[in-house]
Coordinates of C-alpha atoms in Angstrom, one line a residue:
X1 CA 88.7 -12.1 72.3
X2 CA 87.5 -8.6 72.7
X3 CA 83.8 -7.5 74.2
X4 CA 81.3 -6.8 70.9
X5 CA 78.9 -4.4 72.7
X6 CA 75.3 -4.7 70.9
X7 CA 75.7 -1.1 69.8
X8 CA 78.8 -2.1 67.7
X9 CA 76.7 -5.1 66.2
X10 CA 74.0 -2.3 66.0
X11 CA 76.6 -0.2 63.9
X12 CA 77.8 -2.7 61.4
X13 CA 74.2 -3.9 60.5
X14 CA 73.0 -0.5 59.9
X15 CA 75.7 -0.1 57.7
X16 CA 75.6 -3.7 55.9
X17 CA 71.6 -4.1 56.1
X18 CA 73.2 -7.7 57.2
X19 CA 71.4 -9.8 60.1
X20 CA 72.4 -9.2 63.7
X21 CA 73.6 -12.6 64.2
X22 CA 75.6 -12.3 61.4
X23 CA 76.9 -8.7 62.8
X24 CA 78.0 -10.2 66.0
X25 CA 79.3 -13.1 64.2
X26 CA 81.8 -10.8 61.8
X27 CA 83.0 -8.7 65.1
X28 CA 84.0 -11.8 66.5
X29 CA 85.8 -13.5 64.1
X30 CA 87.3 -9.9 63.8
X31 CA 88.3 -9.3 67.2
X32 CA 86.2 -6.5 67.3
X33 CA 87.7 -4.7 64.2
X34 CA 84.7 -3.0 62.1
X35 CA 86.3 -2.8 58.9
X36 CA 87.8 -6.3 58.9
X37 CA 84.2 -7.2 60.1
X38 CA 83.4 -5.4 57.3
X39 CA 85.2 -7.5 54.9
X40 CA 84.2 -10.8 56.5
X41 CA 80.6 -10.0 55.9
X42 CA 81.3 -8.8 52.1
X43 CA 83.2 -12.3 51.8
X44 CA 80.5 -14.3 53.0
X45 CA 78.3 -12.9 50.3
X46 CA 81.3 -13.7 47.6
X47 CA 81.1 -17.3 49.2
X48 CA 77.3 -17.3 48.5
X49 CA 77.7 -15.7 45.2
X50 CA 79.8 -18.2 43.8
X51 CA 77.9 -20.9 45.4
X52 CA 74.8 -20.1 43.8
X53 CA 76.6 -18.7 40.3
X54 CA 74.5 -21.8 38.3
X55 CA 70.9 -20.5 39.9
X56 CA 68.1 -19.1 37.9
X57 CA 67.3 -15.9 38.2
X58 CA 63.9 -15.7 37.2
X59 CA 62.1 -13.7 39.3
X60 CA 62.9 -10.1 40.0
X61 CA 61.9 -6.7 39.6
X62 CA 61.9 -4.1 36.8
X63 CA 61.9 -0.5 37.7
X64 CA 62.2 2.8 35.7
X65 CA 62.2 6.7 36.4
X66 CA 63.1 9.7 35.2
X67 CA 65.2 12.9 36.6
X68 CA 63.5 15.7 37.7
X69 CA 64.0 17.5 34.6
X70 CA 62.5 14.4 32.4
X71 CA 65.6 14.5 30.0
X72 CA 66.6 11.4 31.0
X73 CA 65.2 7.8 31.8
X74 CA 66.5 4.8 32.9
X75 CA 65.2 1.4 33.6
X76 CA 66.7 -1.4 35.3
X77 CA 66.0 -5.0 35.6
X78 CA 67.2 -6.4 39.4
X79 CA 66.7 -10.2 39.4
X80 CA 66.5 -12.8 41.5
X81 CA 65.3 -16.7 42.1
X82 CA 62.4 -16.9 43.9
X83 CA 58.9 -14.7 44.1
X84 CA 59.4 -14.2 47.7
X85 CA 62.8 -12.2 47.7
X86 CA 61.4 -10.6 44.4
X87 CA 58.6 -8.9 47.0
X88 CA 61.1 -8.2 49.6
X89 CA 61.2 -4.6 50.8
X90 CA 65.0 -4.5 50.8
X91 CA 65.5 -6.0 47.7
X92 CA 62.6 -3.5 46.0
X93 CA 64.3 -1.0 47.5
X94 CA 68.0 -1.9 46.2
X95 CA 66.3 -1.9 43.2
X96 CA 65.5 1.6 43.2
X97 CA 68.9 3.0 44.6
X98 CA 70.3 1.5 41.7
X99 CA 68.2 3.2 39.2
X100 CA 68.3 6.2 41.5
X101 CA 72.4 6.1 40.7
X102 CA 72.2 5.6 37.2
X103 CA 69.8 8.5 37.1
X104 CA 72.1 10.7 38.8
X105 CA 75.7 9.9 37.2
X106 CA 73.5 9.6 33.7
X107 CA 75.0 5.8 33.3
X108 CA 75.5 4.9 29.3
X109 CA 76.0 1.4 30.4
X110 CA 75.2 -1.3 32.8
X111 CA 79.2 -1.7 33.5
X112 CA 79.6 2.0 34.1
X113 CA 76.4 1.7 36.5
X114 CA 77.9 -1.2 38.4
X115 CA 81.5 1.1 38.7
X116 CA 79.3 3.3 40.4
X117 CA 79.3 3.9 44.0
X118 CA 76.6 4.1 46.8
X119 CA 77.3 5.2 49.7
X120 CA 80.9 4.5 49.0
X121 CA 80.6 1.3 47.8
X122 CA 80.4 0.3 44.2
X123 CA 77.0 -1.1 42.8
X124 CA 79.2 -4.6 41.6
X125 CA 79.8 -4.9 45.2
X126 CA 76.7 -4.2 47.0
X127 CA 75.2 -6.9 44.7
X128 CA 77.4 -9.3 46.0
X129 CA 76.9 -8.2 49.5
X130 CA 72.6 -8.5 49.0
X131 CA 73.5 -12.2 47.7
X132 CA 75.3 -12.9 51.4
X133 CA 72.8 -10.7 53.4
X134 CA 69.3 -12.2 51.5
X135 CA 71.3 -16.2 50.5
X136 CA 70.1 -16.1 46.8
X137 CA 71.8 -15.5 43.5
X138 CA 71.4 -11.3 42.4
X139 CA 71.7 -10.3 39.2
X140 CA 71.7 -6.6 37.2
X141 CA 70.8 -8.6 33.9
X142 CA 69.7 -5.5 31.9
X143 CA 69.9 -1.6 31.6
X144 CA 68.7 0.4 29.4
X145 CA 68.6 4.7 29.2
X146 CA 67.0 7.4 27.3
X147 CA 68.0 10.6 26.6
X148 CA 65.8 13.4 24.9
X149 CA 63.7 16.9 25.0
X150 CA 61.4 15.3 27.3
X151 CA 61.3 11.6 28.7
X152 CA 59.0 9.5 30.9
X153 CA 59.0 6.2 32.3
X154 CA 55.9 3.8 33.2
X155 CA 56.0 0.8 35.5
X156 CA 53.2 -1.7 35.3
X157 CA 51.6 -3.2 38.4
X158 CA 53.8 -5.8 40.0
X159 CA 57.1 -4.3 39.2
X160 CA 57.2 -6.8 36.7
X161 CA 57.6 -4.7 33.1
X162 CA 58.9 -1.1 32.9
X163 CA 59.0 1.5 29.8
X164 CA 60.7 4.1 29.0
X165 CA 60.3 6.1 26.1
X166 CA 61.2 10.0 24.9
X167 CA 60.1 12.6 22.4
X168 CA 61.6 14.8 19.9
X169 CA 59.8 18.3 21.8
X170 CA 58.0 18.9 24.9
X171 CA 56.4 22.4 24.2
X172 CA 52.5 21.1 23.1
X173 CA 49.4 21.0 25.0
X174 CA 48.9 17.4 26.5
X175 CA 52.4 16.3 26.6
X176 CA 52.4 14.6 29.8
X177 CA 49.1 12.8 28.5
X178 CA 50.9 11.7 25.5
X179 CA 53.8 10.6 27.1
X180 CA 51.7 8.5 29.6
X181 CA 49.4 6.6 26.8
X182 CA 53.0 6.0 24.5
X183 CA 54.4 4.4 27.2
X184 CA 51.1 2.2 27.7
X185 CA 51.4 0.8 24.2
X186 CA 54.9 0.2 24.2
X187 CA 54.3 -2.0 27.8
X188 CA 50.8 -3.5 26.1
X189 CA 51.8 -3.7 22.6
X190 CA 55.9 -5.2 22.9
X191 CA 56.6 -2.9 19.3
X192 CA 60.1 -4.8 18.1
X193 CA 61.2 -1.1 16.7
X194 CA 60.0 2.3 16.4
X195 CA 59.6 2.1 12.6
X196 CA 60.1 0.3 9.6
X197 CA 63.9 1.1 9.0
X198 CA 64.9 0.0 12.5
X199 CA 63.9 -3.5 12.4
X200 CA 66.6 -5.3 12.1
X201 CA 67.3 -7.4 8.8
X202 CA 67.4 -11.1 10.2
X203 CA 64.0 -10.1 11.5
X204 CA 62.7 -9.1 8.1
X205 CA 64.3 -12.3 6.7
X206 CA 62.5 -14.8 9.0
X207 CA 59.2 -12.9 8.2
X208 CA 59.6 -13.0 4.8
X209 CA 60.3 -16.9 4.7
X210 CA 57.3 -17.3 7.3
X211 CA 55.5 -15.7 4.7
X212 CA 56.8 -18.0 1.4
X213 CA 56.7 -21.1 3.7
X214 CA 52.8 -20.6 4.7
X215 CA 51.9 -19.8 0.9
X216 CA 53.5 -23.2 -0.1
X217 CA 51.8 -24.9 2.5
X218 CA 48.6 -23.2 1.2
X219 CA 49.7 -24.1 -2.1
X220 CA 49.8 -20.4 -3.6
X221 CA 51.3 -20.4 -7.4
X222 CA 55.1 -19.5 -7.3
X223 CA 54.7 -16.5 -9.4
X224 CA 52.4 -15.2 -6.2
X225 CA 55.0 -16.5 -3.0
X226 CA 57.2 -13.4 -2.9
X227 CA 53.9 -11.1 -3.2
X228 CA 52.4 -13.0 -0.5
X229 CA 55.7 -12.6 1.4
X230 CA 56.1 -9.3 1.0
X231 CA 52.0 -8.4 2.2
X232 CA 53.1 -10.6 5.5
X233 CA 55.9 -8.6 5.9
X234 CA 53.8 -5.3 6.0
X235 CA 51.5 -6.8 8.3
X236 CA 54.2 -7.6 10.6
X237 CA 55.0 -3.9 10.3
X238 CA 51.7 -2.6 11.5
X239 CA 51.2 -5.2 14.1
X240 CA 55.7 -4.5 15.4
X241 CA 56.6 -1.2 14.5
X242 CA 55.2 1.4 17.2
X243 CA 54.7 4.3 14.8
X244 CA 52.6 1.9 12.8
X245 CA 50.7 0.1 15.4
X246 CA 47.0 0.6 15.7
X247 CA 46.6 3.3 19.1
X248 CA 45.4 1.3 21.7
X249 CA 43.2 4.1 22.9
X250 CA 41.2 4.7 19.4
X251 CA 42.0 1.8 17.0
X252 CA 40.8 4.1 14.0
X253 CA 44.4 5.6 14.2
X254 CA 48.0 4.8 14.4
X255 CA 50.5 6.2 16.8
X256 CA 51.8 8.0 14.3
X257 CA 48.5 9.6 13.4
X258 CA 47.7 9.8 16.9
X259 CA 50.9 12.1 17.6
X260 CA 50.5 14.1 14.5
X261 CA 47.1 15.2 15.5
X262 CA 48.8 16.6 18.6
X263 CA 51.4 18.1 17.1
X264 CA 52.6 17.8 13.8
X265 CA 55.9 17.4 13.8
X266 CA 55.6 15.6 16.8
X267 CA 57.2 11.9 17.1
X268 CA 58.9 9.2 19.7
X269 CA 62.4 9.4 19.3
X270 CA 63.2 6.0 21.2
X271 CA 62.2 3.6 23.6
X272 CA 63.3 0.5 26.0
X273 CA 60.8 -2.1 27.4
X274 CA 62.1 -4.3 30.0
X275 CA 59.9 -7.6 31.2
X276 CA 59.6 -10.3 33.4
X277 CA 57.1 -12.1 31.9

């Protein structure tokens, strides 16, 4: 067996982020070959990975940013089982190389973010090698992106719920301002679309039979259900659609009136909300 020198054991754990014992461990079932330590360590976390592939991943953190430029946002939602790994500094900041990536190669999908690499090694990968190195179940479970004229991205205390959201032109006064309190209604308010035409039509179905089924139950004449329907329908819009919400910051106007007043042609041309709870 050959000698595993604590700087070798040094090297593969600065390269892994793996424990030393585990380091030393990999060398020696290696013979002191780095790369086939290398693949013992990254088939210890497969192990692990398919051990724990019926966890929960509850926990986790959500995490979005924007590039330098602010034309394009991405948020990410890293999960894991427990509270504790959630707060882990490693994990948190595995969290943000991954966004950092998508940012960077401009990912249009969670599968082309997990093809991407890292420091040589593909995000898939490295997720399977944080299960091994940390002994919990790790899981990209959503990604979302944002391209426009100008972007921004909030993240509310705790890591627990990001936003993203863009608009159609960034040349008026207060546009950082107005980014900043969109993206606080979107994380406060959960809108289901950013207007009435993009809510989707099972969701204006159930509301509409909400509706009829409460004015029964109130025993509303037949000739008045689909009226009723329809006037909890528009509610729904006001209280769902973003445009149409009442601004948290002055509840006198909507988001849509709030924007206008900035600019007039001024409007949010998408947004992603991510949450943990």
């Amino acid at each position: 067996m050959a000698k595993i020198t604590a700087s070798e054991v040094n090297k593969l754990r600065q390269a892994t982020g793996a424990g030393m014992m585990d380091c030393k461990k990999a060398l020696q079932e290696s013979d002191g070959d780095y790369d086939a330590a290398m693949d013992y360590l990254r088939k210890k976390g497969q192990k692990m990975a398919n051990k724990r592939a019926d966890k929960e991943v509850n926990e986790g953190v959500v995490i979005a940013k924007t590039n330098e430029e602010q034309t394009f946002a991405a948020v990410v939602m890293l999960n894991c089982e427990t509270d504790f790994v959630a707060k882990n500094d490693e994990f948190l900041k595995f969290a943000h190389s991954i966004v950092d990536k998508a940012i960077e190669i401009k990912a249009k999908s969670a599968d082309e973010l997990k093809a991407a690499e890292i420091d040589g090694n593909k995000v898939d990968d490295l997720l399977t090698d944080m299960i091994g190195k940390i002994g919990e179940k790790i899981q990209l479970s959503d990604y979302q992106y944002i391209e426009a004229p100008v972007v921004f991205a909030y993240n509310h205390l705790g890591n627990k719920l990001g936003s993203i959201m863009g608009f159609n032109k960034k040349d008026f006064d207060g546009v950082d301002e107005a980014g900043k309190q969109v993206n606080m209604q979107i994380a406060a308010m959960n809108p289901v679309s950013l207007d009435k035409d993009g809510v989707p039509q099972d969701v204006i179905e159930h509301e509409l039979e909400l509706g009829r089924d409460q004015a029964r139950q109130e025993g509303k004449p037949d000739n008045l259900i689909e009226k009723i329907a329809n006037g909890k329908l528009n509610k729904f819009y006001k209280e769902g659609t973003l445009l149409n919400q009442e601004f948290v910051r002055d509840s006198k106007k909507t988001v849509r009136q709030y924007l206008e007043g900035l600019d007039k042609e001024l409007t949010v041309t998408e947004f992603k909300r991510l949450s943990l709870v």
